[in-house]
CSV table of N, CA and C in Angstrom, one decimal:
chain,number,residue,atom,x,y,z
A,1,UNK,N,131.7,8.1,46.5
A,1,UNK,CA,130.8,9.2,46.2
A,1,UNK,C,131.4,10.2,45.2
A,2,UNK,N,130.6,10.9,44.5
A,2,UNK,CA,131.0,11.7,43.4
A,2,UNK,C,131.3,13.1,44.0
A,3,UNK,N,132.4,13.7,43.5
A,3,UNK,CA,132.8,15.1,43.9
A,3,UNK,C,131.9,16.1,43.1
A,4,UNK,N,131.2,17.0,43.8
A,4,UNK,CA,130.4,17.9,43.1
A,4,UNK,C,131.2,18.9,42.2
A,5,UNK,N,130.5,19.5,41.2
A,5,UNK,CA,131.2,20.5,40.4
A,5,UNK,C,131.5,21.8,41.2
A,6,UNK,N,132.5,22.5,40.8
A,6,UNK,CA,132.7,23.8,41.5
A,6,UNK,C,131.6,24.8,41.3
A,7,UNK,N,131.4,25.6,42.3
A,7,UNK,CA,130.4,26.7,42.2
A,7,UNK,C,130.7,27.6,41.1
A,8,UNK,N,131.9,27.8,40.8
A,8,UNK,CA,132.4,28.7,39.7
A,8,UNK,C,133.8,28.3,39.4
A,9,UNK,N,134.1,28.5,38.1
A,9,UNK,CA,135.5,28.3,37.6
A,9,UNK,C,136.0,29.7,37.2
A,10,UNK,N,137.0,30.1,37.8
A,10,UNK,CA,137.6,31.5,37.6
A,10,UNK,C,138.9,31.4,36.8
A,11,UNK,N,139.1,32.4,35.9
A,11,UNK,CA,140.3,32.4,35.1
A,11,UNK,C,141.4,33.1,35.9
A,12,UNK,N,142.5,32.4,36.0
A,12,UNK,CA,143.6,32.9,36.8
A,12,UNK,C,144.0,34.3,36.3
A,13,UNK,N,144.2,35.2,37.3
A,13,UNK,CA,144.7,36.5,37.0
A,13,UNK,C,143.5,37.5,36.8
A,14,UNK,N,142.3,37.1,36.6
A,14,UNK,CA,141.2,38.0,36.4
A,14,UNK,C,140.6,38.4,37.7
A,15,UNK,N,139.9,39.5,37.7
A,15,UNK,CA,139.2,40.1,38.8
A,15,UNK,C,137.7,39.7,38.7
A,16,UNK,N,137.1,39.4,39.9
A,16,UNK,CA,135.7,39.0,40.0
A,16,UNK,C,135.0,39.7,41.1
A,17,UNK,N,133.7,40.0,40.9
A,17,UNK,CA,132.8,40.5,42.0
A,17,UNK,C,131.8,39.4,42.3
A,18,UNK,N,131.7,39.0,43.5
A,18,UNK,CA,130.7,38.0,44.0
A,18,UNK,C,129.6,38.8,44.8
A,19,UNK,N,128.4,38.4,44.6
A,19,UNK,CA,127.3,38.8,45.5
A,19,UNK,C,127.0,37.7,46.4
A,20,UNK,N,127.4,37.8,47.7
A,20,UNK,CA,127.1,36.8,48.7
A,20,UNK,C,125.7,37.1,49.3
A,21,UNK,N,124.8,36.1,49.2
A,21,UNK,CA,123.4,36.4,49.7
A,21,UNK,C,123.1,35.5,50.9
A,22,UNK,N,122.6,36.0,51.9
A,22,UNK,CA,122.1,35.3,53.0
A,22,UNK,C,120.5,35.3,53.0
A,23,UNK,N,119.9,34.3,52.6
A,23,UNK,CA,118.5,34.2,52.5
A,23,UNK,C,117.8,33.7,53.8
A,24,UNK,N,118.6,33.5,54.8
A,24,UNK,CA,118.0,33.0,56.1
A,24,UNK,C,117.8,34.1,57.1
A,25,UNK,N,117.1,33.7,58.2
A,25,UNK,CA,117.0,34.7,59.3
A,25,UNK,C,118.2,34.6,60.3
A,26,UNK,N,119.3,33.9,60.0
A,26,UNK,CA,120.4,33.8,60.9
A,26,UNK,C,121.6,34.4,60.3
A,27,UNK,N,122.6,34.7,61.1
A,27,UNK,CA,123.9,35.2,60.7
A,27,UNK,C,124.8,34.1,60.2
A,28,UNK,N,125.6,34.4,59.2
A,28,UNK,CA,126.5,33.4,58.6
A,28,UNK,C,127.9,34.1,58.3
A,29,UNK,N,129.0,33.6,59.0
A,29,UNK,CA,130.3,34.1,58.7
A,29,UNK,C,130.8,33.3,57.5
A,30,UNK,N,130.9,33.9,56.3
A,30,UNK,CA,131.3,33.2,55.1
A,30,UNK,C,132.8,33.5,54.8
A,31,UNK,N,133.5,32.3,54.6
A,31,UNK,CA,134.9,32.3,54.5
A,31,UNK,C,135.3,31.7,53.1
A,32,UNK,N,136.3,32.4,52.4
A,32,UNK,CA,136.8,31.8,51.2
A,32,UNK,C,138.3,31.5,51.4
A,33,UNK,N,138.6,30.2,51.2
A,33,UNK,CA,140.0,29.8,51.3
A,33,UNK,C,140.8,30.3,50.2
A,34,UNK,N,142.1,30.5,50.4
A,34,UNK,CA,143.1,30.7,49.3
A,34,UNK,C,143.1,32.1,48.8
A,35,UNK,N,142.2,33.0,49.2
A,35,UNK,CA,142.2,34.3,48.6
A,35,UNK,C,141.7,35.3,49.7
A,36,UNK,N,142.2,36.5,49.6
A,36,UNK,CA,141.5,37.6,50.4
A,36,UNK,C,140.6,38.3,49.4
A,37,UNK,N,139.7,39.0,49.9
A,37,UNK,CA,138.8,39.7,49.0
A,37,UNK,C,138.5,41.1,49.6
A,38,UNK,N,138.0,42.0,48.8
A,38,UNK,CA,137.7,43.4,49.3
A,38,UNK,C,136.2,43.4,49.4
A,39,UNK,N,135.7,43.7,50.7
A,39,UNK,CA,134.3,43.9,50.9
A,39,UNK,C,133.9,45.3,50.4
A,40,UNK,N,133.0,45.3,49.4
A,40,UNK,CA,132.6,46.5,48.7
A,40,UNK,C,131.4,47.2,49.3
A,41,UNK,N,130.3,46.4,49.5
A,41,UNK,CA,129.1,47.1,50.0
A,41,UNK,C,128.0,46.0,50.4
A,42,UNK,N,127.1,46.5,51.2
A,42,UNK,CA,126.0,45.7,51.7
A,42,UNK,C,124.7,46.4,51.3
A,43,UNK,N,123.6,45.6,51.2
A,43,UNK,CA,122.3,46.1,50.9
A,43,UNK,C,121.6,46.6,52.2
A,44,UNK,N,122.2,46.3,53.4
A,44,UNK,CA,121.5,46.5,54.6
A,44,UNK,C,122.2,47.5,55.6
A,45,UNK,N,123.5,47.7,55.4
A,45,UNK,CA,124.3,48.5,56.3
A,45,UNK,C,125.5,49.1,55.7
A,46,UNK,N,126.0,50.2,56.3
A,46,UNK,CA,127.2,50.8,55.9
A,46,UNK,C,128.4,50.0,56.4
A,47,UNK,N,129.1,49.5,55.4
A,47,UNK,CA,130.4,48.8,55.8
A,47,UNK,C,131.5,49.5,55.2
A,48,UNK,N,132.6,49.6,56.0
A,48,UNK,CA,133.8,50.2,55.4
A,48,UNK,C,134.4,49.3,54.4
A,49,UNK,N,134.9,49.9,53.3
A,49,UNK,CA,135.6,49.0,52.3
A,49,UNK,C,136.9,48.5,52.9
A,50,UNK,N,137.0,47.2,53.0
A,50,UNK,CA,138.2,46.6,53.6
A,50,UNK,C,138.5,45.3,53.0
A,51,UNK,N,139.7,44.8,53.3
A,51,UNK,CA,140.1,43.4,52.8
A,51,UNK,C,139.9,42.4,54.0
A,52,UNK,N,139.5,41.2,53.6
A,52,UNK,CA,139.2,40.2,54.5
A,52,UNK,C,139.2,38.8,53.8
A,53,UNK,N,139.1,37.8,54.6
A,53,UNK,CA,138.9,36.4,54.0
A,53,UNK,C,137.6,35.8,54.5
A,54,UNK,N,136.9,36.6,55.4
A,54,UNK,CA,135.7,36.2,56.0
A,54,UNK,C,134.8,37.4,56.2
A,55,UNK,N,133.5,37.3,55.9
A,55,UNK,CA,132.6,38.4,56.1
A,55,UNK,C,131.3,37.8,56.8
A,56,UNK,N,130.8,38.5,57.8
A,56,UNK,CA,129.6,38.1,58.5
A,56,UNK,C,128.4,38.7,57.8
A,57,UNK,N,127.6,37.8,57.3
A,57,UNK,CA,126.4,38.2,56.6
A,57,UNK,C,125.3,38.2,57.6
A,58,UNK,N,124.6,39.3,57.7
A,58,UNK,CA,123.4,39.4,58.6
A,58,UNK,C,122.2,38.7,57.9
A,59,UNK,N,121.2,38.6,58.7
A,59,UNK,CA,120.0,38.0,58.1
A,59,UNK,C,119.5,38.8,56.9
A,60,UNK,N,119.1,38.1,55.9
A,60,UNK,CA,118.6,38.7,54.7
A,60,UNK,C,119.5,39.7,54.0
A,61,UNK,N,120.8,39.6,54.2
A,61,UNK,CA,121.7,40.6,53.7
A,61,UNK,C,122.4,40.1,52.4
A,62,UNK,N,122.7,41.0,51.5
A,62,UNK,CA,123.6,40.7,50.3
A,62,UNK,C,124.8,41.6,50.5
A,63,UNK,N,126.0,41.0,50.3
A,63,UNK,CA,127.3,41.7,50.4
A,63,UNK,C,128.0,41.5,49.1
A,64,UNK,N,128.6,42.5,48.5
A,64,UNK,CA,129.4,42.4,47.3
A,64,UNK,C,130.9,42.4,47.8
A,65,UNK,N,131.6,41.4,47.2
A,65,UNK,CA,133.0,41.3,47.5
A,65,UNK,C,133.8,41.1,46.2
A,66,UNK,N,135.0,41.6,46.1
A,66,UNK,CA,135.8,41.5,44.9
A,66,UNK,C,137.1,40.8,45.2
A,67,UNK,N,137.5,40.0,44.3
A,67,UNK,CA,138.8,39.3,44.4
A,67,UNK,C,139.5,39.1,43.1
A,68,UNK,N,140.8,39.0,43.2
A,68,UNK,CA,141.6,38.6,42.1
A,68,UNK,C,141.9,37.1,42.2
A,69,UNK,N,141.6,36.4,41.1
A,69,UNK,CA,141.8,34.9,41.1
A,69,UNK,C,143.2,34.7,40.8
A,70,UNK,N,144.1,34.9,41.8
A,70,UNK,CA,145.5,34.8,41.5
A,70,UNK,C,146.2,33.5,42.2
A,71,UNK,N,145.4,32.6,42.7
A,71,UNK,CA,145.9,31.5,43.4
A,71,UNK,C,145.3,30.2,42.8
A,72,UNK,N,145.9,29.5,41.9
A,72,UNK,CA,145.3,28.4,41.2
A,72,UNK,C,145.0,27.2,42.2
A,73,UNK,N,143.9,26.5,41.9
A,73,UNK,CA,143.5,25.4,42.7
A,73,UNK,C,142.0,25.4,42.9
A,74,UNK,N,141.6,24.5,43.8
A,74,UNK,CA,140.2,24.4,44.2
A,74,UNK,C,140.2,24.9,45.7
A,75,UNK,N,139.3,25.9,45.9
A,75,UNK,CA,139.2,26.6,47.2
A,75,UNK,C,137.9,26.6,47.8
A,76,UNK,N,137.8,26.1,49.0
A,76,UNK,CA,136.5,26.0,49.7
A,76,UNK,C,135.9,27.3,50.0
A,77,UNK,N,134.6,27.4,49.9
A,77,UNK,CA,133.8,28.6,50.3
A,77,UNK,C,132.7,28.1,51.2
A,78,UNK,N,132.7,28.6,52.4
A,78,UNK,CA,131.7,28.0,53.4
A,78,UNK,C,131.4,28.9,54.5
A,79,UNK,N,130.3,28.5,55.2
A,79,UNK,CA,129.9,29.2,56.4
A,79,UNK,C,130.9,28.6,57.5
A,80,UNK,N,131.4,29.5,58.4
A,80,UNK,CA,132.3,29.0,59.4
A,80,UNK,C,131.6,28.3,60.6
A,81,UNK,N,130.3,28.3,60.6
A,81,UNK,CA,129.6,27.5,61.7
A,81,UNK,C,129.6,26.1,61.2
A,82,UNK,N,130.2,25.2,62.0
A,82,UNK,CA,130.4,23.8,61.5
A,82,UNK,C,129.1,23.1,61.3
A,83,UNK,N,128.1,23.3,62.1
A,83,UNK,CA,126.8,22.7,61.8
A,83,UNK,C,126.2,23.1,60.5
A,84,UNK,N,126.5,24.3,60.1
A,84,UNK,CA,125.9,24.8,58.8
A,84,UNK,C,126.7,24.2,57.7
A,85,UNK,N,128.0,24.0,57.8
A,85,UNK,CA,128.8,23.3,56.8
A,85,UNK,C,128.3,21.9,56.6
A,86,UNK,N,128.0,21.2,57.7
A,86,UNK,CA,127.5,19.8,57.7
A,86,UNK,C,126.2,19.7,57.0
A,87,UNK,N,125.4,20.8,57.1
A,87,UNK,CA,124.1,20.8,56.5
A,87,UNK,C,124.1,21.3,55.0
A,88,UNK,N,125.3,21.6,54.5
A,88,UNK,CA,125.4,21.9,53.1
A,88,UNK,C,125.9,23.3,52.7
A,89,UNK,N,126.1,24.1,53.7
A,89,UNK,CA,126.6,25.5,53.4
A,89,UNK,C,128.0,25.6,53.1
A,90,UNK,N,128.4,24.8,52.0
A,90,UNK,CA,129.8,24.9,51.6
A,90,UNK,C,129.9,24.4,50.1
A,91,UNK,N,130.9,24.8,49.5
A,91,UNK,CA,131.2,24.4,48.1
A,91,UNK,C,132.6,24.9,47.8
A,92,UNK,N,133.0,24.9,46.6
A,92,UNK,CA,134.3,25.4,46.3
A,92,UNK,C,134.3,26.1,44.9
A,93,UNK,N,135.3,27.0,44.8
A,93,UNK,CA,135.6,27.7,43.5
A,93,UNK,C,136.9,27.1,43.0
A,94,UNK,N,137.0,27.1,41.7
A,94,UNK,CA,138.2,26.6,41.0
A,94,UNK,C,138.8,27.8,40.3
A,95,UNK,N,140.1,27.9,40.5
A,95,UNK,CA,140.9,28.9,39.8
A,95,UNK,C,141.8,28.2,38.8
A,96,UNK,N,141.7,28.4,37.5
A,96,UNK,CA,142.5,27.6,36.6
A,96,UNK,C,143.0,28.6,35.5
């Protein structure tokens, strides 16, 4: 089978802001391997700005997170609910 393309290719050493969107009526704990990120804000609730490697997205929520791409390699980004991973809620980012 063919390996899919990365969701994004990030330049090592640069900072990025991601908008994580949950378009479903269910909660999803989204985890990024290889990096911690700063949770910046939500469109639905007041969140304290904090560092994490996983953020729980509420139904229909958008959360902005910032990270420094300082760890080269291919890093999985996925929902921590295994059944959701199996149904396709995962991919990877590349830091090069």
